[in-house]
Tab-separated table of C-alpha atoms and ligand atoms in Angstrom:
chain	number	residue	atom	x	y	z
A	62	MET	CA	57.712	108.000	12.443
A	63	SER	CA	61.472	107.351	12.428
A	64	ALA	CA	62.651	105.014	9.678
A	65	ALA	CA	64.235	101.751	10.788
A	66	ASN	CA	67.622	102.776	9.403
A	67	GLU	CA	67.690	106.213	11.066
A	68	PRO	CA	70.252	106.287	13.902
A	69	VAL	CA	68.760	106.534	17.386
A	70	VAL	CA	70.333	106.522	20.832
A	71	ILE	CA	69.442	103.328	22.647
A	72	HIS	CA	69.645	103.524	26.447
A	73	LYS	CA	70.304	99.847	27.050
A	74	GLY	CA	69.512	99.030	30.666
A	75	LEU	CA	68.188	102.631	30.885
A	76	ASP	CA	71.520	103.610	32.477
A	77	ASN	CA	71.470	107.265	33.531
A	78	VAL	CA	67.903	107.816	32.303
A	79	TYR	CA	65.804	109.860	34.751
A	80	VAL	CA	62.068	109.090	34.796
A	81	LYS	CA	60.928	111.545	37.468
A	82	GLU	CA	61.964	114.033	40.126
A	83	SER	CA	61.814	112.459	43.561
A	84	LYS	CA	62.089	113.388	47.236
A	85	ILE	CA	62.150	109.799	48.464
A	86	CYS	CA	65.675	108.484	48.229
A	87	PHE	CA	69.115	109.828	47.428
A	88	ILE	CA	72.084	107.583	46.719
A	89	ASP	CA	75.547	109.025	46.377
A	90	GLY	CA	77.192	106.006	44.807
A	91	GLU	CA	80.636	107.620	44.811
A	92	ALA	CA	80.533	108.626	48.479
A	93	SER	CA	78.838	105.531	49.951
A	94	LYS	CA	75.793	107.500	51.096
A	95	LEU	CA	72.113	106.565	51.167
A	96	TYR	CA	69.294	108.794	52.430
A	97	TYR	CA	65.582	108.095	52.858
A	98	ARG	CA	63.665	111.396	52.711
A	99	GLY	CA	66.878	113.207	53.711
A	100	TYR	CA	67.752	110.969	56.697
A	101	SER	CA	70.935	108.919	56.452
A	102	ILE	CA	70.536	105.164	56.438
A	103	GLY	CA	73.020	104.939	59.335
A	104	GLU	CA	70.820	107.146	61.562
A	105	LEU	CA	67.660	105.297	60.567
A	106	ALA	CA	69.285	101.909	61.246
A	107	GLU	CA	70.420	103.135	64.654
A	108	TYR	CA	67.417	105.102	65.890
A	109	SER	CA	64.339	104.233	63.844
A	110	THR	CA	62.096	101.191	63.543
A	111	PHE	CA	60.797	99.571	60.369
A	112	GLU	CA	57.269	100.868	61.062
A	113	GLU	CA	58.524	104.443	61.495
A	114	THR	CA	60.748	104.177	58.401
A	115	ALA	CA	57.837	102.840	56.333
A	116	TYR	CA	55.747	105.808	57.477
A	117	LEU	CA	58.595	108.185	56.628
A	118	LEU	CA	58.934	106.733	53.136
A	119	ILE	CA	55.230	106.631	52.346
A	120	TYR	CA	54.124	109.947	53.884
A	121	GLY	CA	57.373	111.920	53.563
A	122	TRP	CA	57.995	112.943	57.183
A	123	LEU	CA	58.900	111.320	60.514
A	124	PRO	CA	55.606	110.658	62.321
A	125	THR	CA	54.583	112.169	65.638
A	126	ARG	CA	53.851	109.653	68.402
A	127	ALA	CA	50.104	109.825	67.600
A	128	GLN	CA	50.702	109.361	63.852
A	129	LEU	CA	53.002	106.399	64.461
A	130	ASP	CA	50.574	104.781	66.922
A	131	ASP	CA	47.789	105.138	64.391
A	132	PHE	CA	49.948	103.691	61.581
A	133	VAL	CA	50.963	100.726	63.760
A	134	LYS	CA	47.299	100.161	64.678
A	135	ARG	CA	46.398	100.086	60.979
A	136	LEU	CA	49.206	97.600	60.299
A	137	HIS	CA	48.053	95.390	63.191
A	138	SER	CA	44.450	95.416	62.009
A	139	HIS	CA	45.465	93.533	58.834
A	140	ARG	CA	47.785	90.911	60.328
A	141	SER	CA	45.308	88.017	60.108
A	142	LEU	CA	44.807	86.395	56.697
A	143	GLU	CA	41.326	85.895	55.233
A	144	PRO	CA	40.136	82.241	55.213
A	145	GLY	CA	40.093	82.260	51.372
A	146	ILE	CA	43.728	83.382	51.273
A	147	LEU	CA	44.739	80.733	53.802
A	148	GLN	CA	42.932	78.090	51.793
A	149	MET	CA	44.823	79.243	48.721
A	150	ILE	CA	48.196	79.011	50.497
A	151	ARG	CA	47.293	75.523	51.768
A	152	SER	CA	46.571	74.457	48.169
A	153	PHE	CA	50.079	75.295	46.889
A	154	PRO	CA	52.554	72.433	46.414
A	155	ALA	CA	55.081	72.339	49.265
A	156	THR	CA	57.784	72.585	46.593
A	157	SER	CA	56.575	76.018	45.411
A	158	ASP	CA	59.091	78.834	45.399
A	159	PRO	CA	58.077	81.239	48.206
A	160	MET	CA	58.497	84.198	45.810
A	161	ASP	CA	55.913	82.600	43.506
A	162	VAL	CA	53.664	82.169	46.536
A	163	LEU	CA	54.080	85.782	47.648
A	164	ARG	CA	53.559	87.132	44.116
A	165	THR	CA	50.436	85.014	43.593
A	166	VAL	CA	48.903	85.716	46.992
A	167	VAL	CA	49.527	89.480	46.905
A	168	SER	CA	47.767	89.486	43.552
A	169	ALA	CA	44.915	87.461	45.081
A	170	LEU	CA	44.538	89.955	47.952
A	171	GLY	CA	42.984	92.264	45.366
A	172	VAL	CA	40.292	89.666	44.699
A	173	TYR	CA	39.273	89.834	48.374
A	174	ASP	CA	39.188	93.630	48.374
A	175	PRO	CA	35.698	94.878	47.461
A	176	GLN	CA	37.219	98.044	45.988
A	177	PRO	CA	40.741	97.264	44.726
A	178	ALA	CA	40.985	100.177	42.285
A	179	THR	CA	41.024	103.765	43.474
A	180	ASP	CA	42.348	107.102	42.290
A	181	ASN	CA	42.740	108.514	45.780
A	182	ALA	CA	46.238	108.607	47.372
A	183	GLU	CA	45.033	107.929	50.947
A	184	MET	CA	43.026	104.903	49.777
A	185	ARG	CA	46.024	103.645	47.811
A	186	ILE	CA	48.063	103.928	51.020
A	187	ASP	CA	45.355	101.928	52.842
A	188	LYS	CA	45.717	99.088	50.315
A	189	ALA	CA	49.502	99.273	50.605
A	190	VAL	CA	49.298	99.098	54.418
A	191	ARG	CA	47.167	95.959	54.065
A	192	ILE	CA	49.732	94.344	51.734
A	193	LEU	CA	52.635	95.455	53.949
A	194	SER	CA	50.950	93.966	57.001
A	195	GLN	CA	49.934	90.698	55.351
A	196	ALA	CA	53.233	89.939	53.597
A	197	PRO	CA	54.878	88.478	56.768
A	198	SER	CA	51.733	86.408	57.443
A	199	ILE	CA	51.735	85.048	53.858
A	200	ILE	CA	55.446	84.173	53.800
A	201	THR	CA	55.461	82.508	57.214
A	202	ALA	CA	52.151	80.664	56.681
A	203	PHE	CA	53.542	79.035	53.535
A	204	SER	CA	56.850	78.220	55.213
A	205	ARG	CA	55.164	76.505	58.183
A	206	LEU	CA	52.579	74.662	56.091
A	207	ARG	CA	55.182	73.205	53.732
A	208	ASP	CA	57.066	71.955	56.806
A	209	GLY	CA	53.885	70.326	58.137
A	210	LYS	CA	53.690	72.739	61.076
A	211	ASP	CA	50.643	74.444	62.588
A	212	LEU	CA	50.116	78.118	61.881
A	213	VAL	CA	51.032	80.630	64.572
A	214	PRO	CA	48.538	83.435	65.289
A	215	PRO	CA	49.866	87.000	64.872
A	216	ASP	CA	50.950	88.754	68.061
A	217	PHE	CA	49.582	92.279	68.222
A	218	ASN	CA	52.075	93.283	70.935
A	219	LEU	CA	55.072	92.657	68.712
A	220	SER	CA	56.791	94.850	66.147
A	221	HIS	CA	56.625	93.997	62.437
A	222	ALA	CA	60.078	92.347	62.665
A	223	ALA	CA	59.485	90.429	65.916
A	224	ASN	CA	56.033	89.286	64.782
A	225	PHE	CA	57.594	87.941	61.558
A	226	LEU	CA	60.163	85.899	63.512
A	227	GLN	CA	57.498	84.569	65.878
A	228	LEU	CA	55.123	83.672	63.024
A	229	LEU	CA	57.991	81.818	61.356
A	230	THR	CA	59.493	79.929	64.289
A	231	GLY	CA	56.549	79.702	66.697
A	232	LYS	CA	58.890	80.948	69.444
A	233	SER	CA	59.064	84.302	71.123
A	234	PRO	CA	62.076	85.951	69.445
A	235	ASP	CA	65.222	86.958	71.275
A	236	GLN	CA	65.310	90.767	71.633
A	237	TYR	CA	68.613	91.106	69.759
A	238	ASP	CA	67.390	88.879	66.901
A	239	ALA	CA	64.272	91.053	66.587
A	240	HIS	CA	66.485	94.163	66.536
A	241	VAL	CA	68.662	92.702	63.746
A	242	MET	CA	65.567	91.746	61.752
A	243	ASP	CA	64.155	95.245	62.231
A	244	VAL	CA	67.378	96.865	60.970
A	245	ALA	CA	67.511	94.466	57.998
A	246	LEU	CA	63.956	95.525	57.071
A	247	ILE	CA	64.920	99.218	57.331
A	248	LEU	CA	67.951	98.661	55.081
A	249	HIS	CA	65.899	96.910	52.387
A	250	ALA	CA	62.896	99.260	52.469
A	251	GLU	CA	63.897	101.591	49.655
A	252	HIS	CA	66.546	102.149	47.005
A	253	GLU	CA	65.508	104.760	44.441
A	254	MET	CA	64.634	103.719	40.874
A	255	ASN	CA	65.932	100.123	40.911
A	256	ALA	CA	64.444	97.506	38.573
A	257	SER	CA	61.525	96.477	40.817
A	258	THR	CA	60.644	100.063	41.758
A	259	PHE	CA	60.667	100.955	38.079
A	260	SER	CA	58.280	98.051	37.402
A	261	CYS	CA	55.952	99.355	40.100
A	262	THR	CA	56.191	102.858	38.637
A	263	VAL	CA	55.354	101.625	35.127
A	264	THR	CA	52.319	99.760	36.493
A	265	ALA	CA	51.257	102.777	38.576
A	266	SER	CA	51.516	105.015	35.497
A	267	THR	CA	48.675	103.040	33.859
A	268	LEU	CA	46.521	103.919	36.920
A	269	ALA	CA	46.399	100.253	37.911
A	270	ASP	CA	45.506	99.283	41.505
A	271	MET	CA	47.996	98.808	44.378
A	272	TYR	CA	47.764	95.007	44.209
A	273	SER	CA	48.897	95.077	40.569
A	274	ILE	CA	51.621	97.618	41.395
A	275	ILE	CA	53.128	95.556	44.216
A	276	THR	CA	52.728	92.294	42.273
A	277	SER	CA	54.812	93.818	39.445
A	278	GLY	CA	57.524	94.720	41.932
A	279	ILE	CA	57.628	91.231	43.427
A	280	GLY	CA	57.941	89.642	39.972
A	281	THR	CA	60.860	91.899	39.080
A	282	LEU	CA	62.619	91.502	42.419
A	283	ARG	CA	62.673	87.737	41.936
A	284	GLY	CA	65.618	87.622	39.493
A	285	PRO	CA	69.159	86.692	40.589
A	286	LEU	CA	70.592	90.014	39.383
A	287	HIS	CA	68.294	91.891	41.775
A	288	GLY	CA	66.607	90.490	44.895
A	289	GLY	CA	67.694	86.896	44.345
A	290	ALA	CA	71.409	87.704	44.732
A	291	ASN	CA	71.449	87.247	48.529
A	292	GLU	CA	70.330	83.619	48.223
A	293	VAL	CA	73.018	82.863	45.651
A	294	ALA	CA	75.630	84.731	47.729
A	295	LEU	CA	74.853	82.613	50.799
A	296	LYS	CA	74.867	79.373	48.768
A	297	THR	CA	78.298	80.333	47.458
A	298	VAL	CA	79.642	80.956	50.967
A	299	MET	CA	78.232	77.599	52.103
A	300	GLU	CA	79.755	75.778	49.129
A	301	VAL	CA	83.138	77.378	49.745
A	302	GLY	CA	82.645	76.218	53.333
A	303	ASP	CA	85.926	77.347	54.864
A	304	PRO	CA	87.963	80.572	54.863
A	305	SER	CA	91.012	78.665	53.573
A	306	LYS	CA	89.165	77.815	50.334
A	307	ALA	CA	88.031	81.371	49.564
A	308	GLU	CA	91.062	82.471	47.542
A	309	ASP	CA	90.858	79.440	45.243
A	310	TYR	CA	87.143	79.937	44.709
A	311	VAL	CA	87.431	83.638	43.859
A	312	ALA	CA	90.457	83.231	41.581
A	313	THR	CA	88.792	80.366	39.648
A	314	ALA	CA	85.402	82.106	39.399
A	315	LEU	CA	86.911	85.328	38.082
A	316	ALA	CA	89.192	83.479	35.666
A	317	GLN	CA	86.053	81.796	34.301
A	318	LYS	CA	84.398	85.238	33.963
A	319	LYS	CA	81.843	84.352	36.638
A	320	ARG	CA	80.409	87.039	38.868
A	321	ILE	CA	80.919	87.095	42.605
A	322	MET	CA	77.409	87.385	44.027
A	323	GLY	CA	76.997	90.177	46.553
A	324	PHE	CA	79.474	92.301	44.606
A	325	GLY	CA	78.953	95.100	42.129
A	326	HIS	CA	76.182	97.635	41.758
A	327	ARG	CA	74.824	99.837	39.010
A	328	ILE	CA	74.937	102.919	41.276
A	329	TYR	CA	77.500	102.239	44.015
A	330	LYS	CA	81.026	102.471	42.722
A	331	THR	CA	82.314	102.126	46.271
A	332	TRP	CA	81.069	100.464	49.492
A	333	ASP	CA	77.323	100.021	49.721
A	334	PRO	CA	76.494	101.677	53.098
A	335	ARG	CA	73.931	98.932	53.785
A	336	TYR	CA	76.705	96.355	53.458
A	337	VAL	CA	78.717	98.142	56.160
A	338	ILE	CA	75.796	97.957	58.630
A	339	LEU	CA	74.883	94.356	57.776
A	340	LYS	CA	78.475	93.152	58.059
A	341	LYS	CA	78.706	94.625	61.586
A	342	LEU	CA	75.380	93.043	62.595
A	343	GLY	CA	76.419	89.750	60.985
A	344	ALA	CA	79.652	89.693	63.032
A	345	GLU	CA	77.798	90.427	66.293
A	346	LEU	CA	75.075	87.885	65.546
A	347	ALA	CA	77.571	85.161	64.603
A	348	SER	CA	79.546	85.654	67.787
A	349	ARG	CA	76.408	85.756	70.000
A	350	LYS	CA	75.205	82.477	68.445
A	351	GLY	CA	78.688	80.916	68.457
A	352	GLU	CA	78.389	80.220	64.697
A	353	THR	CA	81.304	82.119	63.224
A	354	LYS	CA	82.626	79.864	60.434
A	355	LEU	CA	80.168	80.987	57.780
A	356	PHE	CA	80.780	84.638	58.596
A	357	GLU	CA	84.547	84.138	58.516
A	358	THR	CA	84.253	82.367	55.140
A	359	ALA	CA	82.261	85.313	53.771
A	360	VAL	CA	84.904	87.728	55.043
A	361	ALA	CA	87.641	85.639	53.372
A	362	ILE	CA	85.697	85.627	50.050
A	363	GLU	CA	85.232	89.379	50.343
A	364	GLN	CA	88.942	89.978	50.991
A	365	SER	CA	89.992	87.807	48.031
A	366	ALA	CA	87.429	89.422	45.737
A	367	LEU	CA	88.540	92.916	46.762
A	368	LYS	CA	92.152	91.943	46.069
A	369	HIS	CA	91.346	90.513	42.603
A	370	LEU	CA	88.955	93.301	41.678
A	371	ALA	CA	91.228	96.096	42.978
A	372	GLY	CA	91.163	99.042	40.614
A	373	SER	CA	87.638	98.218	39.366
A	374	PRO	CA	84.520	99.921	40.766
A	375	ILE	CA	83.186	96.581	42.057
A	376	PHE	CA	82.602	96.514	45.805
A	377	PRO	CA	80.431	94.453	48.180
A	378	ASN	CA	76.727	95.307	48.013
A	379	VAL	CA	73.845	94.788	50.457
A	380	ASP	CA	73.580	91.128	49.473
A	381	SER	CA	77.063	90.077	50.514
A	382	TYR	CA	76.059	89.732	54.200
A	383	SER	CA	72.246	89.898	54.259
A	384	GLY	CA	71.977	86.165	53.503
A	385	ILE	CA	74.347	85.298	56.344
A	386	VAL	CA	72.409	87.504	58.732
A	387	PHE	CA	69.075	85.908	57.750
A	388	HIS	CA	70.575	82.412	57.882
A	389	THR	CA	72.015	83.033	61.358
A	390	LEU	CA	68.555	84.186	62.457
A	391	GLY	CA	67.337	80.699	61.477
A	392	ILE	CA	65.476	81.803	58.330
A	393	PRO	CA	65.294	79.336	55.406
A	394	THR	CA	67.310	80.523	52.389
A	395	ASP	CA	64.403	80.661	49.975
A	396	LEU	CA	62.640	83.194	52.224
A	397	PHE	CA	65.385	85.822	51.853
A	398	THR	CA	63.989	87.378	48.679
A	399	PRO	CA	60.394	87.337	49.992
A	400	ILE	CA	61.695	89.168	53.107
A	401	PHE	CA	63.362	91.716	50.830
A	402	ALA	CA	59.996	92.151	49.082
A	403	MET	CA	58.066	92.459	52.351
A	404	SER	CA	60.311	95.347	53.344
A	405	ARG	CA	60.524	96.977	49.884
A	406	ILE	CA	56.710	97.265	49.706
A	407	ALA	CA	57.244	100.507	51.662
A	408	GLY	CA	59.532	101.992	48.999
A	409	TRP	CA	57.437	100.682	46.089
A	410	THR	CA	54.375	102.339	47.602
A	411	ALA	CA	56.166	105.625	48.191
A	412	HIS	CA	57.327	105.772	44.563
A	413	ALA	CA	53.952	104.806	43.117
A	414	ILE	CA	52.181	107.489	45.170
A	415	GLU	CA	54.809	110.110	44.286
A	416	TYR	CA	54.706	109.276	40.571
A	417	LEU	CA	50.920	109.494	40.505
A	418	GLU	CA	51.047	113.045	41.882
A	419	ALA	CA	52.202	114.100	38.385
A	420	ASN	CA	51.402	111.027	36.356
A	421	ARG	CA	52.430	110.443	32.776
A	422	LEU	CA	51.925	107.037	31.207
A	423	ILE	CA	55.353	105.427	30.802
A	424	ARG	CA	55.727	104.357	27.209
A	425	PRO	CA	59.283	104.148	25.869
A	426	LYS	CA	60.093	103.065	22.347
A	427	ALA	CA	61.885	100.170	20.708
A	428	HIS	CA	63.978	100.891	17.635
A	429	TYR	CA	62.722	98.507	14.956
A	430	VAL	CA	65.536	96.778	13.050
A	431	GLY	CA	63.463	93.954	11.514
A	432	GLN	CA	62.030	93.609	8.021
A	433	THR	CA	58.841	95.133	6.587
A	434	ASP	CA	56.378	94.333	3.775
A	435	LEU	CA	57.119	90.589	3.783
A	436	PRO	CA	54.713	88.531	1.619
A	437	TYR	CA	52.384	86.392	3.788
A	438	THR	CA	53.029	82.670	3.105
A	439	PRO	CA	50.059	80.292	3.572
A	440	LEU	CA	50.676	77.751	6.375
A	441	GLU	CA	50.924	74.693	4.072
A	442	SER	CA	53.520	76.398	1.865
A	443	ARG	CA	56.002	77.307	4.635
A	444	THR	CA	59.310	75.508	4.531
A	445	GLY	CA	60.430	76.481	8.027
A	446	ARG	CA	63.662	78.170	8.996
B	566	LIG	N1	81.760	89.929	39.998
B	566	LIG	C1	82.689	90.014	39.019
B	566	LIG	N2	82.640	90.921	38.027
B	566	LIG	C2	81.616	91.765	38.029
B	566	LIG	C3	80.631	91.740	39.026
B	566	LIG	C4	80.725	90.779	40.046
B	566	LIG	N3	79.825	90.693	40.999
B	566	LIG	N4	79.717	92.706	38.770
B	566	LIG	C5	80.123	93.318	37.642
B	566	LIG	N5	81.254	92.752	37.198
B	566	LIG	C6	82.017	93.109	36.002
B	566	LIG	C7	81.334	92.556	34.776
B	566	LIG	O1	81.766	91.249	34.477
B	566	LIG	C8	81.743	93.563	33.737
B	566	LIG	O2	83.053	93.264	33.335
B	566	LIG	P1	83.494	93.440	31.796
B	566	LIG	O3	83.290	94.907	31.515
B	566	LIG	O4	84.906	92.999	31.794
B	566	LIG	O5	82.567	92.570	31.008
B	566	LIG	C9	81.807	94.883	34.505
B	566	LIG	O6	81.976	94.519	35.884
B	566	LIG	C10	80.541	95.700	34.387
B	566	LIG	O7	79.434	94.826	34.630
B	566	LIG	P2	77.938	95.236	34.332
B	566	LIG	O8	77.079	94.020	34.394
B	566	LIG	O9	77.887	96.065	33.091
B	566	LIG	O10	77.653	96.205	35.531
B	566	LIG	P3	76.249	96.584	36.057
B	566	LIG	O11	76.365	97.923	36.647
B	566	LIG	O12	75.181	96.388	35.068
B	566	LIG	O13	76.086	95.459	37.194
B	566	LIG	C11	75.060	94.107	38.754
B	566	LIG	C12	75.349	95.534	38.303
B	566	LIG	C13	74.062	93.462	37.804
B	566	LIG	C14	74.481	94.154	40.163
B	566	LIG	C15	76.387	93.287	38.749
B	566	LIG	O14	77.373	93.929	39.523
B	566	LIG	C16	76.203	91.835	39.203
B	566	LIG	O15	75.799	90.991	38.415
B	566	LIG	N6	76.477	91.553	40.521
B	566	LIG	C17	76.270	90.238	41.053
B	566	LIG	C18	74.806	90.091	41.460
B	566	LIG	C19	74.448	90.902	42.684
B	566	LIG	O16	75.169	90.915	43.683
B	566	LIG	N7	73.282	91.571	42.617
B	566	LIG	C20	72.763	92.336	43.722
B	566	LIG	C21	72.777	93.806	43.410
B	566	LIG	S1	72.158	94.710	44.786
B	566	LIG	C22	70.484	94.535	44.674
B	566	LIG	O17	69.876	94.328	43.656
B	566	LIG	C23	69.774	94.577	45.970
């Protein structure tokens, strides 16, 4: 046992600590590169679909036509929610945060699974496929119910992305909108050992079930320094409201030591490649819909921030335009982080399965700097502090 006064190295934030070897994701934060299983994010965004990318992440290879068809069939088979789950969603206050709803309901899915725990990788994948498939149904069911709207049945002819948009709006989605949604899901599906993936890995290392693993990830993704940043970034752009006000906003915020949301990253010290793709899609989407002011305001904020932060390694990240893209698709702001989660389930699953192939319980240490051997004071004799 190390004595409290012995010096130890504390890895605050676990910066540069490696917890496993991995073949899932490679980020070159200096060169603006991101690979899933060796494939560049640019190629996947251009040629793949979310379903295929999820398969790639979870299984480790691009599926054959038969493998993809089978995977899609499995996803489709879970699209409808159990009556007990629907009843639960109906019981939530309309004011609930959709991330709380998703976290609670994903946890509850385990209650409706006769065999939630398993030590078999293929069965774990089965549970993950169920969660992956049901996440869009959960998010959209809550969104429609809180708005007093009827639920929309899942459409088994639509992709994951298009089905999500249809479940949400009740309208058959425009083909380009569905494409943008699909790419956004691909871009959010995986990102190495980020905070939420680490949470999932810690939970997996205890040999907990997939419902617990994914629930851990959702809870961790919820914070504004991680998944919640896109909502705050969009709110900022809306508050700024006009490109002409961007410079003032950025200069004041930075002078007050505030952070510009959608900027900065622990790993990227240059452009986040996902940002590049989302900005392009955001520009196209804004011009197709004839709603360009928000996009132009975001560009003006970005230009001012880059000017003020020049010389620092702080660049736009995935969240600087994802909120604008989702907003332009007609998605309510508080669903952005749940959408991030619904896509990231693929990456969380891949990491949990990979970690369990050579599992070791994750148990770091805390360096104790408190007192010892204090005399116990009876309750009535305590004077408070
Ligand atoms: N705006 C202004 N300054 C910033 C920003 C920012 N967005 N991000 C970091 N900095 C500054 C910090 O103030 C700090 O300055 P200081 O050394 O003078 O105190 C310096 O850069 C280093 O900051 P850290 O917090 O140590 O950097 P870290 O690598 O831990 O930060 C993080 C990463 C948390 C993402 C940070 O950049 C941030 O808060 N960004 C805003 C929130 C955001 O966009 N999050 C989404 C990340 S992507 C994702 O999770 C999907």
